[in-house]
XYZ file of C-alpha atoms in Angstrom:
461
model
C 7.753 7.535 -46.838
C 10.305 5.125 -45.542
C 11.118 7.256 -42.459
C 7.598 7.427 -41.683
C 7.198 3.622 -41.842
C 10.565 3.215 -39.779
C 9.453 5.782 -36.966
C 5.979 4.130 -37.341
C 7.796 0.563 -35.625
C 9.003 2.703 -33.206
C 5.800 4.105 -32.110
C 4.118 0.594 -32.157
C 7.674 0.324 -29.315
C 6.462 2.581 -27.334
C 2.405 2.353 -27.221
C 2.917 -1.428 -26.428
C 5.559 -0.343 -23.622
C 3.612 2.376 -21.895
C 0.206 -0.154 -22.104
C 2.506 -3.073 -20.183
C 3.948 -0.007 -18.376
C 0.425 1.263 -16.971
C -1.006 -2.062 -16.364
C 1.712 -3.323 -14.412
C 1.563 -0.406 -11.875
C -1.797 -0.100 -11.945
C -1.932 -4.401 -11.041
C 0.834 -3.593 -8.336
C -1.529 -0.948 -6.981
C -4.565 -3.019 -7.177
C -2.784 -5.198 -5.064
C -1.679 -2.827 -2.287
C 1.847 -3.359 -2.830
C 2.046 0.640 -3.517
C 2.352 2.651 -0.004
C 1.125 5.938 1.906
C 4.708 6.783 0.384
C 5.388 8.230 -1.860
C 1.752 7.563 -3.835
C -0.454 8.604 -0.998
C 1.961 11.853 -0.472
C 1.782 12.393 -4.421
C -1.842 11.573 -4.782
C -3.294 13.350 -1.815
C -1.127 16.929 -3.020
C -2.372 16.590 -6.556
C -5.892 16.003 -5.489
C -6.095 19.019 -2.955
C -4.421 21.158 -6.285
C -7.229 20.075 -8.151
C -9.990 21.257 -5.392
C -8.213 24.263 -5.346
C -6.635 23.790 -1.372
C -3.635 23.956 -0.291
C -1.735 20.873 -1.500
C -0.487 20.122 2.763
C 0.265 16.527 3.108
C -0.891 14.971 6.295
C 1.780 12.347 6.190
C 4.538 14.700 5.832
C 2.772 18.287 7.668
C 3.710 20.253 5.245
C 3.301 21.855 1.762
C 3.616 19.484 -1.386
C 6.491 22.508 -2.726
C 8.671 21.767 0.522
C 9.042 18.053 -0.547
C 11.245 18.889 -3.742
C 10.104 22.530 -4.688
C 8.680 19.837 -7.980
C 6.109 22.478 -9.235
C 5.190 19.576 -12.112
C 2.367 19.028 -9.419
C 0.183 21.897 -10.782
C -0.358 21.102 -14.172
C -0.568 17.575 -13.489
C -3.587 18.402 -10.872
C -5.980 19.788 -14.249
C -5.685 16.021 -14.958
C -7.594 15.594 -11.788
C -9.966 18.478 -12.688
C -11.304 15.979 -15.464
C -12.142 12.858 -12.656
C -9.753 12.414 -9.339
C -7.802 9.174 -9.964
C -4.567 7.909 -8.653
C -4.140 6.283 -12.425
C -4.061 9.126 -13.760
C -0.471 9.191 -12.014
C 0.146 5.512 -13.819
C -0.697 6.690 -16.878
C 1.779 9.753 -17.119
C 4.061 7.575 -15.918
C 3.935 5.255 -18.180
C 3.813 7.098 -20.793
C 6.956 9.767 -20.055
C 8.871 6.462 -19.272
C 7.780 4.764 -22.539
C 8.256 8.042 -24.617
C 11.888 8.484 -23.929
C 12.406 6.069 -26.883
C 11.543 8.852 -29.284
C 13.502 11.226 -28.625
C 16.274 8.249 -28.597
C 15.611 7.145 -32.050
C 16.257 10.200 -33.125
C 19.432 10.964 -31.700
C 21.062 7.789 -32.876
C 19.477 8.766 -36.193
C 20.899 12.281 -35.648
C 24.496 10.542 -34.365
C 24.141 8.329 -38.444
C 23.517 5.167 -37.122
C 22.115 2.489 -39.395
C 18.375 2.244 -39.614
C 18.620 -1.153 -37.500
C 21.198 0.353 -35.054
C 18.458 3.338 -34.419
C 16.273 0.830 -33.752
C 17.897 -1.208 -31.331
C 18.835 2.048 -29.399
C 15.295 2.354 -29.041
C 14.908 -0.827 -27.407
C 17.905 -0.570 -25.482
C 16.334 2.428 -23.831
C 12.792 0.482 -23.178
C 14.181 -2.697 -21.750
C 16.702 -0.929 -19.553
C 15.513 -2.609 -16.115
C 15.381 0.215 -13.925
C 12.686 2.009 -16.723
C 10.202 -1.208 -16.002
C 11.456 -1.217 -12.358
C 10.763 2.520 -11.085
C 7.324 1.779 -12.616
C 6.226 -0.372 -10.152
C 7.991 1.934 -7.309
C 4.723 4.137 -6.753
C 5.201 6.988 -9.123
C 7.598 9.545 -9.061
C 7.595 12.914 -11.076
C 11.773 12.835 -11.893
C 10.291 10.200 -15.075
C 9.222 13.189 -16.884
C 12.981 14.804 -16.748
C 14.071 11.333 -18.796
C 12.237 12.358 -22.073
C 12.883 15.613 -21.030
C 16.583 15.539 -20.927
C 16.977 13.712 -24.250
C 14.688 16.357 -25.732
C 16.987 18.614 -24.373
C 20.221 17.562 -26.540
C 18.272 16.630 -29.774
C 17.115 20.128 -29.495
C 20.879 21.534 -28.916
C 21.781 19.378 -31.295
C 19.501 20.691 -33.794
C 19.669 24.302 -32.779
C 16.264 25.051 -31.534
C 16.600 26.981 -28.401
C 12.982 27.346 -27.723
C 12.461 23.380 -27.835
C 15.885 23.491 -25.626
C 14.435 25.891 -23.108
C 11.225 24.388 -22.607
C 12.965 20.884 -21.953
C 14.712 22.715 -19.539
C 12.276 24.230 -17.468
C 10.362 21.135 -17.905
C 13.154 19.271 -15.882
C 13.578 21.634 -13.576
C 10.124 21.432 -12.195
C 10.624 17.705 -11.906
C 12.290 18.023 -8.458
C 15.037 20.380 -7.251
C 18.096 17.989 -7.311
C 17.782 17.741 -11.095
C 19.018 21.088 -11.291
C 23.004 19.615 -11.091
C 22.054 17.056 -13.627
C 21.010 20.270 -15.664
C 24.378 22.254 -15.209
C 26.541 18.861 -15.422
C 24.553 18.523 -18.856
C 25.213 22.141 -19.494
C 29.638 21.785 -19.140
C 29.403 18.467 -21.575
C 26.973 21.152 -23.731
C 29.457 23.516 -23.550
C 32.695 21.899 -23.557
C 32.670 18.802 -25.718
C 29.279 19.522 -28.002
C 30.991 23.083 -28.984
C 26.939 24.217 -27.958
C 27.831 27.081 -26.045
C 25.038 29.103 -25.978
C 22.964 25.757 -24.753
C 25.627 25.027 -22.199
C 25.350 28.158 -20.766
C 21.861 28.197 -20.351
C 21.815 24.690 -18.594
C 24.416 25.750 -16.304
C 22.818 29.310 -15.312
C 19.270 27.784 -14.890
C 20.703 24.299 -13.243
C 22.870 26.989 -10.785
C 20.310 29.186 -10.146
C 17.057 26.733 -9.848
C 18.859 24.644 -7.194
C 19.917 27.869 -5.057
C 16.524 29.060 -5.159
C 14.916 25.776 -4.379
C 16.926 24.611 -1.558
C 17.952 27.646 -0.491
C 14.325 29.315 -0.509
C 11.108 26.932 -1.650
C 12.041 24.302 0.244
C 12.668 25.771 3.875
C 9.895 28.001 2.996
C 7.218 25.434 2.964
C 8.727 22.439 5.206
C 10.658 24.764 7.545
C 13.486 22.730 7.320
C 16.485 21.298 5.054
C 15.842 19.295 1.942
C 14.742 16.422 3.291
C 17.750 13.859 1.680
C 20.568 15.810 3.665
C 20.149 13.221 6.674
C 21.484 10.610 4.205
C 24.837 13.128 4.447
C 24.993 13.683 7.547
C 28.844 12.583 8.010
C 29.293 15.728 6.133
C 26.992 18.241 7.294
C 23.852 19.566 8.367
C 22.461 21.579 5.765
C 23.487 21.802 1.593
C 25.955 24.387 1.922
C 28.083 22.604 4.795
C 28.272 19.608 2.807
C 28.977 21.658 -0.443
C 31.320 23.237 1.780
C 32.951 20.038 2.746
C 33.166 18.026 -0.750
C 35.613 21.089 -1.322
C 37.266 21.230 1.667
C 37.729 17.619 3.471
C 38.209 15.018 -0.021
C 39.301 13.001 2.354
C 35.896 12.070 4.796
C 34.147 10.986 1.394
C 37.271 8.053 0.579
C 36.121 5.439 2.754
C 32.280 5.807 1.595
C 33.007 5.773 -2.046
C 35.534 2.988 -1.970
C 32.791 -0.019 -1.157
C 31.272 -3.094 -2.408
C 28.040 -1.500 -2.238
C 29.548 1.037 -4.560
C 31.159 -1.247 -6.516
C 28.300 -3.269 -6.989
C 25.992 -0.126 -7.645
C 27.828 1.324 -10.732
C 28.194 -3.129 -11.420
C 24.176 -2.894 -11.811
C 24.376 0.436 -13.629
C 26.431 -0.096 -16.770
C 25.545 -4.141 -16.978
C 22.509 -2.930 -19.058
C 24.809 -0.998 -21.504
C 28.348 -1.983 -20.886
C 28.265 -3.457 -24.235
C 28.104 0.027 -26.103
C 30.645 1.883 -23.995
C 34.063 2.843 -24.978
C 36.343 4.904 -22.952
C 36.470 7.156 -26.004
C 33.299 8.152 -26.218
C 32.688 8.703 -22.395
C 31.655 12.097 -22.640
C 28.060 11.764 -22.215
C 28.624 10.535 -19.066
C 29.453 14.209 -17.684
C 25.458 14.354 -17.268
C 25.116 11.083 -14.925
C 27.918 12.501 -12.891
C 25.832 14.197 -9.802
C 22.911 11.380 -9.506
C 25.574 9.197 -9.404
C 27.713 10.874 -6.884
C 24.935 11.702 -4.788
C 23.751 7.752 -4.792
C 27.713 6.569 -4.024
C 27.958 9.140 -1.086
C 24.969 8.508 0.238
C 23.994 6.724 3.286
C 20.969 5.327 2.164
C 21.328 1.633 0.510
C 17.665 1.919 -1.740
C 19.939 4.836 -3.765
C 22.540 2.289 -4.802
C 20.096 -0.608 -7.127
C 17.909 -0.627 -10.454
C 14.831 -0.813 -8.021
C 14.164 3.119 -6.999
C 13.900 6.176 -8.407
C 17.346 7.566 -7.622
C 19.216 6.621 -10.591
C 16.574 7.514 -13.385
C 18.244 11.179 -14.603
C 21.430 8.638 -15.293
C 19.843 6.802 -18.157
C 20.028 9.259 -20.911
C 23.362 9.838 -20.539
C 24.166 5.903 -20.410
C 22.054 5.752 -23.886
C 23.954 8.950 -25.348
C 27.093 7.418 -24.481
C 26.308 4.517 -26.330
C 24.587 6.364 -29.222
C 28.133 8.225 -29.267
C 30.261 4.858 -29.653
C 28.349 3.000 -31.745
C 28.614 6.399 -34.539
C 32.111 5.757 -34.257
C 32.372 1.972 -34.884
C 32.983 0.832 -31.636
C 31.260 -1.418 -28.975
C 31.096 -4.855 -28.500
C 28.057 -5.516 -30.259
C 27.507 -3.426 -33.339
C 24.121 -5.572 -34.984
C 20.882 -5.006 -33.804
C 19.905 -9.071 -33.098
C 23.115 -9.080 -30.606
C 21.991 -5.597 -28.919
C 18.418 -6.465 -28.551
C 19.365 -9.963 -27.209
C 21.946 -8.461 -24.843
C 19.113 -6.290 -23.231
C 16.961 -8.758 -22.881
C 19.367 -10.718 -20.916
C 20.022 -8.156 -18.980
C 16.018 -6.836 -18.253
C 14.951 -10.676 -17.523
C 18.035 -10.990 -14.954
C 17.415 -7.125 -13.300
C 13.604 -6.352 -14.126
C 11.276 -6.948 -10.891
C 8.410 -8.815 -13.533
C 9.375 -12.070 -11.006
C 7.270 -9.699 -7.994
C 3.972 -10.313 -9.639
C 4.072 -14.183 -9.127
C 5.318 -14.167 -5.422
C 6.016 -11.063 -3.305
C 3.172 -8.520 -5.022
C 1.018 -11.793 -4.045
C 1.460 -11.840 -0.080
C -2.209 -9.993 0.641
C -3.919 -11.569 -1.864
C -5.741 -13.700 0.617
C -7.974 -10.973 1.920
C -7.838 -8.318 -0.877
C -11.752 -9.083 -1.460
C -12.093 -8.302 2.341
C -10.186 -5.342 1.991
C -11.583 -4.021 -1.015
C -14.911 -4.232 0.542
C -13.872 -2.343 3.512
C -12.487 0.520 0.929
C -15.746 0.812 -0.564
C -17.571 1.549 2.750
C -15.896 4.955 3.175
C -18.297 6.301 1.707
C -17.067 10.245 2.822
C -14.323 12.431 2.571
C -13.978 12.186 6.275
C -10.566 11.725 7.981
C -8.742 8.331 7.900
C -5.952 6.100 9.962
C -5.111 3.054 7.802
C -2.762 1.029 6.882
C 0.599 2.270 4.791
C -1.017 0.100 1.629
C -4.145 0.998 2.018
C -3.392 4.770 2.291
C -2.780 5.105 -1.162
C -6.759 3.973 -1.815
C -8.067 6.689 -0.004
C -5.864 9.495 0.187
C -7.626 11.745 -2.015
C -9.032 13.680 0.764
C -7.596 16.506 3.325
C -6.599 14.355 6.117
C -5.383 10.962 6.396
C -2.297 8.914 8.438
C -1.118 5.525 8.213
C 0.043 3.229 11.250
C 3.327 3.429 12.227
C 4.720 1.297 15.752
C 6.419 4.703 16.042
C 3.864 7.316 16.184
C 0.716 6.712 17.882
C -2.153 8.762 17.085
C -2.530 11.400 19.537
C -6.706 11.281 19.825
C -8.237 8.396 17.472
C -11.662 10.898 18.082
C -10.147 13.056 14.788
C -10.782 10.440 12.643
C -14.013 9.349 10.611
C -12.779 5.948 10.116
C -10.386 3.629 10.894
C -9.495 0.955 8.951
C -6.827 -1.830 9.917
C -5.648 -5.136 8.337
C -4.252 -7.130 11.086
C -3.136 -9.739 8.928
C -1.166 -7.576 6.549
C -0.297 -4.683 8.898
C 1.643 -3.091 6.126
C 5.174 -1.028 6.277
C 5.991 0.672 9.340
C 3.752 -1.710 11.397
C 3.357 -5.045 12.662
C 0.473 -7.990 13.670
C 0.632 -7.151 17.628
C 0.516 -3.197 17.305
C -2.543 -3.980 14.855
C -4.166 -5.793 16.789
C -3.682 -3.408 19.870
C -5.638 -0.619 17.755
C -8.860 -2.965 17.087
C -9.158 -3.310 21.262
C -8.803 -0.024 21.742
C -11.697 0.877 19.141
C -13.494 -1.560 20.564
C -13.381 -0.445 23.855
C -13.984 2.905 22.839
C -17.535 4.250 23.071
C -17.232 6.421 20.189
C -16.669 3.873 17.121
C -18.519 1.118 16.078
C -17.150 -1.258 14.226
C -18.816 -1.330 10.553
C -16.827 -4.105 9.083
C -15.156 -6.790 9.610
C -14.484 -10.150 7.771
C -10.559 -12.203 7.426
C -8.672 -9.711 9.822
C -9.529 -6.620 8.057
C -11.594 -4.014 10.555
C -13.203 -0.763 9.763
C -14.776 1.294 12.599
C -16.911 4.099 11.781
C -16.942 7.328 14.398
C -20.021 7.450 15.975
């Protein structure tokens, strides 16, 4: 009776954080902060699933499985069967994100941690900042892996190989590069839990999954390399050169992993936790290894902060660690008021809550315009729109954003066109706006349906 009650305030933990979860992106959303990507991409590929079409992004030009071979797309598209909604998306989200507290508890219960320690694990875990942060970032399926993969080592832990498999595959279908995270979990498995037969799983389906998707799904369906190997290029052209080169030339990766961007990154990472950790008990950490090693090599800055998606298959291997320190005695903080006030520090100094009363505000001024200008698409006709707007209407077969970059070839294979000149949106800008409105209007075939505070929708004739 007094476990139920104790894994009852945990539960009242995690409905409250998936319900501040899912109406914080959905409020983002509303106020077309989210973007063509990676919701419109995500949303228009589920939709087209659910209608039973192939799932072919028009922002990309090619199949949703050439993205990230992430097969999670399928069953998340009977979702859509029920009623298409992008908040569907928001609410998975939320809740995967939110849910990886469970499976926390439980593991510091496992690891005999006082009732209060378990607890504050728990919390830990939820007020993490990058766990409210990638939230707001659009949605991303690699959320799912986080419950997943601390499902995964309460089930090893607790010898049930089924519940251990299904984790597993699970993950995998998240998107292809969790597959390392997989094997790296499989050698700490193996090696340090004494869980052999779960290690060698991991490792065998982390090997094997990534071969297969990079190797095979992924040219398959894009024609072309996974699409993060540009942010390599210094050392290679394709996943086996730079495989090929980690092994080969140590010495081109030196002056890219000795940085202040670096330093700063793995800074941001363990600030959350650094409490907890103990150089003992680093063994956990055998897990984070490849997402961080991807994020240090990589020339891309969004993959070193607590802002994007890249570091998420990192965090239950920061909270294991901890888990693991704290059953030994050690850490600087061993109560739960200390711990919980710690994280809060940190989540109110790292959490992007600050966005909603300033940046996520900058359109606000003509959102009723736009909004009404949304409404009056009233087909599933093809669309050119903004990058923000995309997301609101990309639940049909073809639609593009503007980009200064790539002109439409022929506006005449579009049903509508809808442009806010005064918030142009990513990848554009006021004057190229404004050069698409007088073209429309000087073109014979649209007539312009809408307008009202800079926002412009022409209709095709």
């Amino acid at each position: 009776m007094q476990e139920k009650l104790k894994l009852g305030g945990v539960s009242w933990m995690i409905g409250i954080s998936a319900l501040i979860l899912f109406l914080s992106s959905s409020l983002r959303h509303e106020l077309f902060q989210s973007t063509a990507y990676d919701l419109g991409i995500f949303d228009q590929a589920v939709y087209l699933i659910s209608q039973g079409k192939p799932p072919i992004s028009s922002f990309m030009g090619f199949h949703i499985l050439g993205d990230h071979a992430a097969w999670i797309w399928y069953p998340l598209a009977l979702l859509y069967k029920i009623y298409p909604s992008v908040y569907w998306l928001f609410a998975v989200q939320a809740i995967a994100l939110a849910f990886g507290a469970l499976p926390t508890w439980y593991l510091a219960r496992q690891a005999g941690l006082k009732d209060s320690q378990a607890s504050a694990m728990a919390a830990v875990y939820l007020l993490y900042p990058l766990v409210f942060n990638v939230n707001l970032f659009d949605f991303h399926p690699e959320v799912i892996a986080i419950p997943g993969l601390l499902a995964a080592v309460l089930a090893a832990r607790s010898r049930k190989i089924w519940w251990f498999c299904a984790s597993i595959i699970l993950i995998l279908g998240c998107k292809a590069v969790l597959s390392l995270t997989v094997a790296a979990m499989g050698v700490w498995l193996l090696v340090f839990e004494k869980r052999r037969l779960y290690g060698a799983i991991a490792i065998f389906a982390g090997i094997v999954w990534f071969a297969i998707a990079t190797q095979l799904i992924i040219p398959f369906f894009s024609g072309a390399e996974a699409a993060a190997v540009g942010r390599y290029s210094y050392l290679g052209n394709s996943v086996l050169d730079i495989a090929k080169n980690l092994v080969t030339q140590p010495g081109i990766i030196l002056s890219k992993v000795f940085s202040l961007d670096n330093l700063g990154y793995l800074i941001l990472l363990v600030a959350p936790v650094i409490w907890g950790l103990s150089p003992q008990n680093m063994q956990p950490l055998i897990g984070a290894i490849p997402c961080v090693a991807l994020n240090i090599l990589a020339d891309y800055q969004p993959q070193k902060d607590l802002v994007h998606q890249y570091s998420v298959p990192a965090i239950p291997f920061l909270i294991l660690a901890v888990i693991s320190s704290l059953a030994q005695g050690r850490g600087w903080l061993q109560n739960k008021r200390g711990i919980i006030l710690w994280s809060l520090v940190t989540f109110l100094s790292l959490a992007k809550f600050t966005h909603f009363g300033g940046k996520y505000l900058e359109s606000v001024d003509n959102w009723q315009a736009t909004k009404q200008a949304i409404s009056q698409v009233s087909t599933q006709g093809n669309v050119y729109t903004t990058a923000q707007i995309a997301p609101h209407l990309s639940e049909r077969e073809f639609i593009q954003f503007t980009n200064t970059d790539s002109l439409p070839g022929d506006f005449n294979s579009f049903n509508y066109v809808l442009l806010n000149v005064r918030h142009p949106g990513w990848a554009s800008n006021r004057e190229f706006a404004m050069s698409l409105v007088n073209k429309l209007r000087a073109n014979s075939k649209f007539q312009l349906q809408y307008q009202r505070d800079d926002v412009y929708l022409f209709l095709k004739r």
